[in-house]
Structures are given as structure tokens and as C-alpha cells.
Tab-separated table of C-alpha atoms in Angstrom:
chain	number	residue	atom	x	y	z
A	1165	MET	CA	57.374	106.263	118.090
A	1166	LYS	CA	56.543	108.073	114.857
A	1167	LYS	CA	58.877	110.891	115.842
A	1168	ILE	CA	61.702	108.463	116.571
A	1169	ARG	CA	61.046	106.721	113.266
A	1170	ARG	CA	61.199	110.043	111.391
A	1171	ILE	CA	64.464	110.923	113.134
A	1172	CYS	CA	65.982	107.554	112.244
A	1173	LEU	CA	64.834	107.827	108.653
A	1174	GLY	CA	66.216	111.350	108.489
A	1175	ILE	CA	69.594	110.207	109.787
A	1176	LEU	CA	69.624	107.263	107.381
A	1177	GLY	CA	68.655	109.522	104.484
A	1178	GLY	CA	71.412	111.959	105.420
A	1179	ILE	CA	73.975	109.150	105.439
A	1180	VAL	CA	72.801	107.938	102.014
A	1181	ILE	CA	72.914	111.446	100.559
A	1182	ALA	CA	76.417	112.009	101.992
A	1183	ALA	CA	77.642	108.674	100.600
A	1184	VAL	CA	76.210	109.396	97.160
A	1185	GLY	CA	77.686	112.877	97.256
A	1186	LEU	CA	81.109	111.484	98.159
A	1187	VAL	CA	80.992	108.970	95.305
A	1188	ILE	CA	80.043	111.726	92.840
A	1189	TYR	CA	82.802	113.981	94.177
A	1190	LEU	CA	85.427	111.231	93.893
A	1191	ARG	CA	84.269	110.361	90.399
A	1192	VAL	CA	84.328	113.959	89.170
A	1193	THR	CA	87.764	114.664	90.683
A	1194	GLU	CA	89.298	111.254	89.910
A	1195	TYR	CA	92.833	111.255	88.549
A	1196	ARG	CA	92.681	109.748	85.052
A	1197	PRO	CA	96.138	109.678	83.478
A	1198	SER	CA	96.636	108.929	79.801
A	1199	GLU	CA	98.374	105.761	78.698
A	1200	LYS	CA	101.499	107.774	77.932
A	1201	GLU	CA	102.354	111.285	79.068
A	1202	GLN	CA	105.423	113.433	78.547
A	1203	ILE	CA	107.112	114.506	81.769
A	1204	THR	CA	108.770	117.898	82.037
A	1205	ALA	CA	112.220	117.669	83.588
A	1206	GLU	CA	113.020	120.248	86.241
A	1207	GLY	CA	116.515	121.589	86.664
A	1208	ALA	CA	119.413	121.052	84.310
A	1209	SER	CA	122.761	119.342	84.009
A	1210	THR	CA	125.607	119.741	81.570
A	1211	LYS	CA	127.220	116.464	82.635
A	1212	LYS	CA	127.574	114.148	79.626
A	1213	LEU	CA	127.449	110.355	79.763
A	1214	ASN	CA	130.312	108.466	78.128
A	1215	LYS	CA	130.493	104.737	77.462
A	1216	GLU	CA	133.566	104.539	79.670
A	1217	ASP	CA	131.753	105.982	82.700
A	1218	THR	CA	131.006	104.008	85.827
A	1219	ILE	CA	127.434	104.822	86.827
A	1220	SER	CA	125.925	104.458	90.299
A	1221	ILE	CA	122.157	104.225	90.813
A	1222	LEU	CA	120.359	104.091	94.138
A	1223	THR	CA	116.744	102.980	94.596
A	1224	TYR	CA	114.891	103.891	97.789
A	1225	ASN	CA	111.245	103.730	98.817
A	1226	ILE	CA	111.168	106.517	101.405
A	1227	GLY	CA	107.660	105.710	102.704
A	1228	TYR	CA	106.578	109.356	102.275
A	1229	GLY	CA	108.817	110.265	105.207
A	1230	ALA	CA	106.318	108.772	107.651
A	1231	LEU	CA	107.212	105.101	108.081
A	1232	SER	CA	110.261	105.272	110.328
A	1233	LYS	CA	111.212	102.780	113.035
A	1234	THR	CA	108.701	104.165	115.570
A	1235	GLU	CA	105.706	103.674	113.249
A	1236	ASP	CA	103.280	100.977	112.161
A	1237	PHE	CA	100.584	101.076	109.439
A	1238	PHE	CA	96.982	99.887	109.384
A	1239	MET	CA	97.292	98.092	106.016
A	1240	ASP	CA	100.063	95.881	107.444
A	1241	GLY	CA	98.272	94.916	110.644
A	1242	GLY	CA	99.272	98.007	112.592
A	1243	GLU	CA	97.075	100.825	113.878
A	1244	ARG	CA	98.338	104.142	112.539
A	1245	VAL	CA	97.067	106.054	109.540
A	1246	ARG	CA	99.662	108.810	109.800
A	1247	PRO	CA	102.282	109.918	112.362
A	1248	ASP	CA	101.175	111.946	115.358
A	1249	SER	CA	103.238	114.995	114.449
A	1250	ARG	CA	104.559	117.003	111.519
A	1251	GLN	CA	107.919	117.144	113.273
A	1252	LEU	CA	108.421	113.402	112.818
A	1253	ILE	CA	108.097	113.840	109.037
A	1254	LEU	CA	110.591	116.696	109.092
A	1255	ASP	CA	113.051	114.652	111.168
A	1256	ASN	CA	112.716	111.654	108.856
A	1257	MET	CA	113.220	113.789	105.758
A	1258	LYS	CA	116.350	115.274	107.299
A	1259	GLY	CA	117.677	111.768	107.923
A	1260	ILE	CA	116.778	110.552	104.420
A	1261	LYS	CA	118.530	113.539	102.843
A	1262	LYS	CA	121.637	112.746	104.883
A	1263	GLN	CA	121.540	109.132	103.681
A	1264	LEU	CA	121.332	110.244	100.039
A	1265	GLN	CA	124.283	112.567	100.544
A	1266	GLU	CA	126.293	109.707	102.066
A	1267	GLN	CA	125.600	107.433	99.096
A	1268	ASP	CA	126.431	110.147	96.537
A	1269	ALA	CA	124.898	108.300	93.575
A	1270	ASP	CA	124.741	109.550	90.005
A	1271	VAL	CA	121.048	108.637	89.769
A	1272	TYR	CA	118.360	108.164	92.411
A	1273	PHE	CA	115.128	106.188	91.910
A	1274	LEU	CA	112.809	107.285	94.728
A	1275	GLN	CA	109.327	105.979	95.468
A	1276	GLU	CA	106.480	107.251	97.684
A	1277	THR	CA	107.543	110.868	97.522
A	1278	ASP	CA	104.685	113.161	98.539
A	1279	ARG	CA	104.099	116.671	97.310
A	1280	ASN	CA	100.838	117.667	98.959
A	1281	SER	CA	99.358	114.935	101.150
A	1282	ARG	CA	97.601	114.953	104.498
A	1283	ARG	CA	99.490	111.813	105.567
A	1284	SER	CA	102.793	113.732	105.374
A	1285	TYR	CA	101.409	117.033	106.672
A	1286	TYR	CA	101.434	118.611	103.181
A	1287	ILE	CA	105.234	118.819	103.023
A	1288	ASN	CA	106.663	119.012	99.492
A	1289	GLU	CA	109.091	116.138	99.930
A	1290	ALA	CA	109.969	115.939	96.247
A	1291	ARG	CA	111.230	119.507	96.181
A	1292	GLU	CA	113.188	119.039	99.405
A	1293	LEU	CA	114.969	115.977	98.033
A	1294	TRP	CA	115.673	117.605	94.682
A	1295	GLU	CA	117.110	120.719	96.315
A	1296	ASN	CA	119.241	118.437	98.490
A	1297	THR	CA	120.829	116.533	95.580
A	1298	GLY	CA	120.585	118.982	92.670
A	1299	GLY	CA	120.737	117.926	89.041
A	1300	VAL	CA	117.664	117.012	87.020
A	1301	MET	CA	114.366	115.889	88.539
A	1302	THR	CA	111.548	114.034	86.810
A	1303	TYR	CA	108.367	113.193	88.700
A	1304	ALA	CA	105.491	110.885	87.779
A	1305	LEU	CA	102.293	111.048	89.799
A	1306	ASN	CA	100.941	107.633	90.810
A	1307	PHE	CA	98.586	108.396	93.703
A	1308	ALA	CA	96.289	111.400	93.506
A	1309	CYS	CA	92.990	111.583	95.340
A	1310	ARG	CA	91.217	114.589	96.840
A	1311	PHE	CA	89.910	112.463	99.701
A	1312	VAL	CA	90.675	108.829	100.521
A	1313	PRO	CA	87.709	107.969	102.771
A	1314	TYR	CA	89.146	105.029	104.688
A	1315	PRO	CA	89.935	103.925	107.409
A	1316	PHE	CA	88.900	106.028	110.435
A	1317	PRO	CA	90.224	108.633	110.781
A	1318	PRO	CA	90.499	108.700	106.979
A	1319	ILE	CA	93.713	109.073	105.001
A	1320	GLY	CA	92.337	112.189	103.323
A	1321	LYS	CA	94.103	113.978	100.500
A	1322	VAL	CA	97.029	112.217	98.781
A	1323	TYR	CA	99.303	113.618	96.079
A	1324	SER	CA	102.317	111.362	95.648
A	1325	GLY	CA	104.567	109.807	93.042
A	1326	ILE	CA	107.881	108.331	91.985
A	1327	MET	CA	110.801	110.571	91.119
A	1328	THR	CA	114.171	110.224	89.454
A	1329	LEU	CA	117.083	112.507	90.254
A	1330	SER	CA	120.018	112.495	87.852
A	1331	SER	CA	123.359	114.247	87.652
A	1332	TYR	CA	123.406	113.527	83.897
A	1333	GLU	CA	121.753	115.359	81.050
A	1334	VAL	CA	118.144	114.268	80.430
A	1335	THR	CA	116.649	114.645	76.948
A	1336	ASP	CA	113.261	113.014	77.457
A	1337	ALA	CA	111.030	111.575	80.157
A	1338	GLU	CA	107.721	109.768	79.931
A	1339	ARG	CA	105.055	108.383	82.232
A	1340	ILE	CA	103.729	105.013	81.025
A	1341	ALA	CA	100.556	103.910	82.807
A	1342	PHE	CA	100.115	100.399	84.133
A	1343	PRO	CA	96.741	98.686	83.747
A	1344	SER	CA	94.556	99.204	86.808
A	1345	SER	CA	94.573	96.450	89.420
A	1346	PHE	CA	91.310	97.477	91.063
A	1347	ARG	CA	87.707	97.808	89.951
A	1348	TRP	CA	85.315	100.682	90.478
A	1349	PRO	CA	84.596	102.170	92.998
A	1350	VAL	CA	87.861	101.233	94.781
A	1351	SER	CA	89.866	102.374	91.756
A	1352	MET	CA	88.695	105.969	92.195
A	1353	CYS	CA	90.731	106.497	95.343
A	1354	ASN	CA	93.546	104.012	94.813
A	1355	LEU	CA	96.983	104.232	93.235
A	1356	LYS	CA	97.357	104.651	89.465
A	1357	ARG	CA	100.759	103.019	89.108
A	1358	CYS	CA	103.184	103.654	86.275
A	1359	LEU	CA	106.705	103.520	84.891
A	1360	LEU	CA	108.853	106.648	84.861
A	1361	VAL	CA	111.078	106.273	81.789
A	1362	GLN	CA	113.972	108.709	81.435
A	1363	ARG	CA	116.533	108.995	78.640
A	1364	THR	CA	120.146	110.107	78.767
A	1365	PRO	CA	122.163	110.426	75.539
A	1366	ILE	CA	125.579	108.760	75.255
A	1367	GLU	CA	128.396	110.928	73.934
A	1368	GLY	CA	129.554	109.990	70.448
A	1369	SER	CA	126.725	107.510	69.957
A	1370	ASP	CA	123.131	107.277	68.780
A	1371	GLN	CA	122.406	105.004	71.738
A	1372	GLU	CA	120.776	106.061	74.986
A	1373	LEU	CA	120.816	104.950	78.590
A	1374	VAL	CA	117.159	104.312	79.426
A	1375	LEU	CA	116.453	104.596	83.153
A	1376	ILE	CA	113.167	103.147	84.440
A	1377	ASN	CA	111.862	103.922	87.925
A	1378	LEU	CA	108.998	101.775	89.225
A	1379	HIS	CA	106.799	100.828	92.157
A	1380	LEU	CA	104.672	97.769	91.415
A	1381	GLU	CA	101.355	96.844	93.014
A	1382	ALA	CA	101.292	95.833	96.672
A	1383	TYR	CA	97.894	94.960	98.121
A	1384	ASP	CA	96.340	93.102	95.206
A	1385	SER	CA	95.542	89.448	94.525
A	1386	GLY	CA	98.799	89.042	92.592
A	1387	GLU	CA	97.347	89.340	89.105
A	1388	GLY	CA	98.036	93.070	88.983
A	1389	LYS	CA	101.731	92.570	89.709
A	1390	LEU	CA	101.946	89.961	86.964
A	1391	ARG	CA	100.372	92.266	84.362
A	1392	GLN	CA	102.652	95.096	85.419
A	1393	SER	CA	105.719	92.835	85.320
A	1394	ARG	CA	104.870	91.666	81.795
A	1395	MET	CA	104.428	95.237	80.639
A	1396	LEU	CA	107.771	96.170	82.180
A	1397	ALA	CA	109.456	93.309	80.302
A	1398	GLU	CA	107.908	94.431	77.013
A	1399	VAL	CA	108.996	98.051	77.461
A	1400	MET	CA	112.559	97.055	78.381
A	1401	GLN	CA	112.894	94.533	75.545
A	1402	GLU	CA	111.682	97.101	73.016
A	1403	GLU	CA	114.304	99.606	74.156
A	1404	TYR	CA	117.049	96.976	74.129
A	1405	GLU	CA	116.159	95.971	70.568
A	1406	LYS	CA	116.658	99.609	69.558
A	1407	GLY	CA	120.267	99.239	70.683
A	1408	ASN	CA	119.853	101.124	73.955
A	1409	TYR	CA	121.170	100.287	77.413
A	1410	VAL	CA	118.265	99.703	79.798
A	1411	ILE	CA	118.061	99.447	83.570
A	1412	ALA	CA	115.002	99.422	85.804
A	1413	GLY	CA	114.974	99.710	89.558
A	1414	GLY	CA	112.581	100.239	92.398
A	1415	ASP	CA	110.142	98.531	94.708
A	1416	PHE	CA	108.897	95.407	92.913
A	1417	ASN	CA	106.786	94.219	95.870
A	1418	GLN	CA	108.047	90.784	94.796
A	1419	SER	CA	111.164	88.767	95.426
A	1420	PHE	CA	113.614	87.493	92.795
A	1421	SER	CA	114.535	83.839	92.302
A	1422	CYS	CA	118.124	84.367	93.434
A	1423	VAL	CA	116.908	85.194	96.962
A	1424	ASP	CA	117.046	82.305	99.423
A	1425	PRO	CA	113.394	81.890	100.588
A	1426	ASP	CA	114.599	80.543	103.943
A	1427	LYS	CA	116.595	83.675	104.674
A	1428	TYR	CA	113.580	85.863	105.446
A	1429	PRO	CA	110.734	83.362	105.954
A	1430	VAL	CA	107.047	84.240	106.142
A	1431	LYS	CA	106.025	84.301	109.803
A	1432	ASN	CA	102.333	85.100	109.499
A	1433	THR	CA	100.300	84.398	106.369
A	1434	ASP	CA	97.641	86.869	107.503
A	1435	HIS	CA	100.029	89.686	106.609
A	1436	PHE	CA	101.525	90.820	103.302
A	1437	ILE	CA	103.275	88.042	101.371
A	1438	ALA	CA	105.696	88.932	98.592
A	1439	GLY	CA	105.180	86.834	95.490
A	1440	GLU	CA	107.993	85.704	93.209
A	1441	PHE	CA	108.804	87.922	90.261
A	1442	PRO	CA	107.987	86.191	86.914
A	1443	GLU	CA	111.494	86.165	85.449
A	1444	ASP	CA	110.399	84.046	82.495
A	1445	TYR	CA	108.858	87.211	81.043
A	1446	PHE	CA	112.436	88.238	80.207
A	1447	GLN	CA	114.589	86.676	77.521
A	1448	GLU	CA	117.939	85.014	78.086
A	1449	GLY	CA	120.715	87.354	79.152
A	1450	TRP	CA	118.682	89.811	81.214
A	1451	GLN	CA	120.054	90.387	84.718
A	1452	ILE	CA	117.484	90.326	87.540
A	1453	VAL	CA	119.333	91.057	90.752
A	1454	MET	CA	118.930	91.729	94.452
A	1455	ASP	CA	121.418	91.824	97.312
A	1456	ASP	CA	119.891	89.667	100.047
A	1457	SER	CA	122.690	90.194	102.576
A	1458	VAL	CA	120.350	92.707	104.263
A	1459	PRO	CA	116.530	92.815	103.967
A	1460	THR	CA	115.255	95.674	101.831
A	1461	SER	CA	111.922	96.065	103.638
A	1462	ARG	CA	110.048	95.323	106.846
A	1463	LEU	CA	106.392	94.704	107.700
A	1464	LEU	CA	104.667	97.634	109.407
A	1465	ASN	CA	102.584	95.546	111.810
A	1466	GLU	CA	104.414	97.142	114.741
A	1467	PRO	CA	107.183	99.688	115.430
A	1468	TYR	CA	110.541	98.272	114.427
A	1469	ASN	CA	111.914	95.808	116.950
A	1470	GLU	CA	114.788	93.737	115.625
A	1471	GLY	CA	114.405	91.223	118.442
A	1472	SER	CA	110.665	90.717	118.123
A	1473	GLU	CA	109.382	87.361	116.861
A	1474	ASP	CA	106.713	89.292	114.934
A	1475	THR	CA	109.223	91.336	112.935
A	1476	GLN	CA	108.847	90.298	109.290
A	1477	TYR	CA	111.504	91.089	106.665
A	1478	TYR	CA	111.268	91.096	102.871
A	1479	MET	CA	113.355	91.343	99.726
A	1480	LEU	CA	111.362	93.707	97.492
A	1481	ASP	CA	113.823	96.200	96.029
A	1482	GLY	CA	116.251	95.503	93.219
A	1483	PHE	CA	117.260	96.053	89.614
A	1484	ILE	CA	116.830	94.560	86.156
A	1485	ALA	CA	119.551	95.312	83.591
A	1486	SER	CA	119.781	94.572	79.880
A	1487	PRO	CA	122.418	92.085	78.657
A	1488	ASN	CA	124.692	94.896	77.419
A	1489	ILE	CA	125.158	96.321	80.917
A	1490	GLU	CA	127.921	95.126	83.230
A	1491	ILE	CA	126.991	95.048	86.915
A	1492	GLN	CA	130.085	95.805	88.953
A	1493	GLU	CA	128.655	96.215	92.449
A	1494	LEU	CA	125.316	95.701	94.184
A	1495	GLU	CA	124.638	96.420	97.845
A	1496	THR	CA	121.641	96.870	100.133
A	1497	LYS	CA	122.563	99.636	102.553
A	1498	ASP	CA	121.794	98.675	106.139
A	1499	TYR	CA	120.268	101.760	107.755
A	1500	GLY	CA	118.230	99.729	110.232
A	1501	PHE	CA	114.920	101.156	108.969
A	1502	GLU	CA	115.707	104.318	110.911
A	1503	TYR	CA	113.770	106.742	108.692
A	1504	ALA	CA	111.762	104.474	106.359
A	1505	ASP	CA	110.381	100.948	106.167
A	1506	HIS	CA	112.816	100.182	103.328
A	1507	ASN	CA	116.582	100.120	103.035
A	1508	PRO	CA	118.132	101.727	99.951
A	1509	VAL	CA	119.854	99.531	97.353
A	1510	LYS	CA	122.802	100.799	95.306
A	1511	ILE	CA	124.099	99.376	92.041
A	1512	THR	CA	127.207	100.304	90.060
A	1513	ILE	CA	127.242	99.567	86.338
A	1514	LYS	CA	129.189	100.060	83.135
A	1515	LEU	CA	127.970	99.997	79.557
A	1516	ASN	CA	129.469	96.855	78.054
A	1517	GLU	CA	128.346	95.290	74.762
A	1518	THR	CA	129.821	91.860	75.554
A	1519	ASN	CA	128.637	91.427	79.133
A	1520	GLU	CA	127.397	88.010	80.258
A	1521	LYS	CA	124.333	87.506	82.447
A	1522	ALA	CA	124.904	88.139	86.147
A	1523	SER	CA	123.470	85.250	88.194
A	1524	PHE	CA	123.739	86.496	91.738
A	1525	CYS	CA	121.732	88.087	94.486
A	1526	HIS	CA	124.838	89.830	95.693
A	1527	PRO	CA	128.366	89.630	94.306
């Protein structure tokens, strides 16, 4: 009995030592971004922006090339941590690149783009997408952890972020950190979300077009999204008061008030529920728009099955534009969640000092 007791105590002691060692390792290697950081733009463009230009912007959460129609995800009630094969990632990336080529936008806001993550078999997705579209790339890291220890098998190493691709000249880019939504020790191996703010000069003017790429909190109590939304409103208002044109787009993980709540109803409250974006954080005249003719996202509780009663749809992806921007077109592109758990959304705008507020989910 004493021998068995010693063995059990030895095993327990080993587990405690390993756990303490892991916590120390995660703490020492934790990604700790500054409140504001300059981002180095890669590539170059000589294309100038004029006030008369019509500008197209596409936002797309690509789900790190792993969340195609055949997949589910453990955080959404599914089972998988990552796809079974590297080839699936490569096939999805090929399909995503084809979709971007078809849309031929001037600017792309992309979210969940991995550079060196176990979950996407260490493929540099950001470089692949940039080489596919050309122009200028800016990249802001928002998820960096040497080893995410959950679930089983664990997620492992993650190095991922949001990226903006532009065919226009870029003079400055900045990463602005959001306040953390999680407490220690969970915060050590969770996302460190941010805004990616990029500036394009306007020919013959001191004004700039300020492009803001974002991916707001998902699996929090809701308070984190509210703090992030308020901060977004403050950043955008400040730029607008400088006389700039400002547009933000991305995955808000919330729905806008113009979306009919009965169109994509909640089917199971045990799963992710999208809150409503706090539009009162923005002053009169700001345009907060989604196109709800097609859902922008699906729940990953099971592989995609359009006919399944358990298939849950969401409106999470859209744009916010300052009052001096004219929205000409807005469309969610229906790709049937073939290569990602989101559909891309494309907006076409013009710079217009006298524009009135757009009050639509889709024109």
C-alpha cells in the first residue's frame, strides 16, 4: 500500500509540476502588445485616390482556411479542433483566393488569417493571399500563443491576425489594442484583439481615407464587445472630426438594428448568440449597415447542411461609414459557406461631403 501511495503521490506531484511549468512558460512567452503600435506596410502601390473615385471594399472572415462546409468546431458545439489534413487547408485557400479574384475589390479587410499556426498546418495564409491580390498589405497580430493547452487534443501554437490589402497608396498604418475581455490566467492564451487603422491620402487634399479593419470579441459575456464597440466609435469620431473620411468593416460578432431578428432566428440558446451592436455610441449621421439578404455567418455545431433544422445563421459582418461617405452598393456574396464559415460582404462607396445617413440593411 505504501508503494502504491508513493506512486500516486509521484504522479500527482508530476502533474502539479507540469501544470506550474506550463503556467510559467505561458506567462514568460505571453504576447503583450502596446496600446498603439506602428505597422509596417509590405509591398507598394502608386495608385492615387481621388475624391471622384468609386471605391470597393470587401470584408471576409476566412476562418483560417479551416472552417469550410465539411467542418465543425468544438467552441460552437461541434467536435473538431482542426481539420484532419493539411490538404483541406490548401484546397480552401485556393477557393478563397479564387473568390477574392472574382470580387476584384480595391480594398480587402480579412480576418482570421494565420501565418504560423498548428490549426492551419503552419501555412502562411497571409502571404498567399497578398501574393494573390498584390498591392499593399498591412497585418495586425491579434492571436499569438506558443501553446494553447485546451481542449484535447490541444489547439497548440497559434499565430494569427487581421490583414488589409489595398490597391491604393498607404502612408501609415497602426495597431490599436482593445481592452482585454478575459482575466488571468485565461488571458495568457486568448486573443488580444485590436483595430487595424490604415491611411490613404486623397489627391489634392489634406484629407485622408481612414480604413479600419476589425474583429470584435466572440465568446465573452457581452461586456467585452460593448467596450470594444465604444472604443471603435471614439476612434472613428475623432478621425471624422479631423475632416477625414472613415469606414470600418469586419466581423462585429453582433448584429445591427436594421437586420430583421425574425429572418435568422436563434434556434438553440445553448450555442453562440449574437448581441445587438450598440449604435447609440455613434452620433447622428453615421451609417451602420449590413445586407441581410444572405446570412454572413453560420454556427459550426455541425458540417454545413442547408436543410438541417440545427443549422444556425447569423448576421455578423458589415460596415460603419462616416456621414461624409456615400454608400452606393452593399451586398453579401452568397458562396454557400463553401470554404469558410462566413460569406464575404462587399460595399461600394464614394467620398461625398453632403451625403445623408443610409438607413438600410441592403439597398
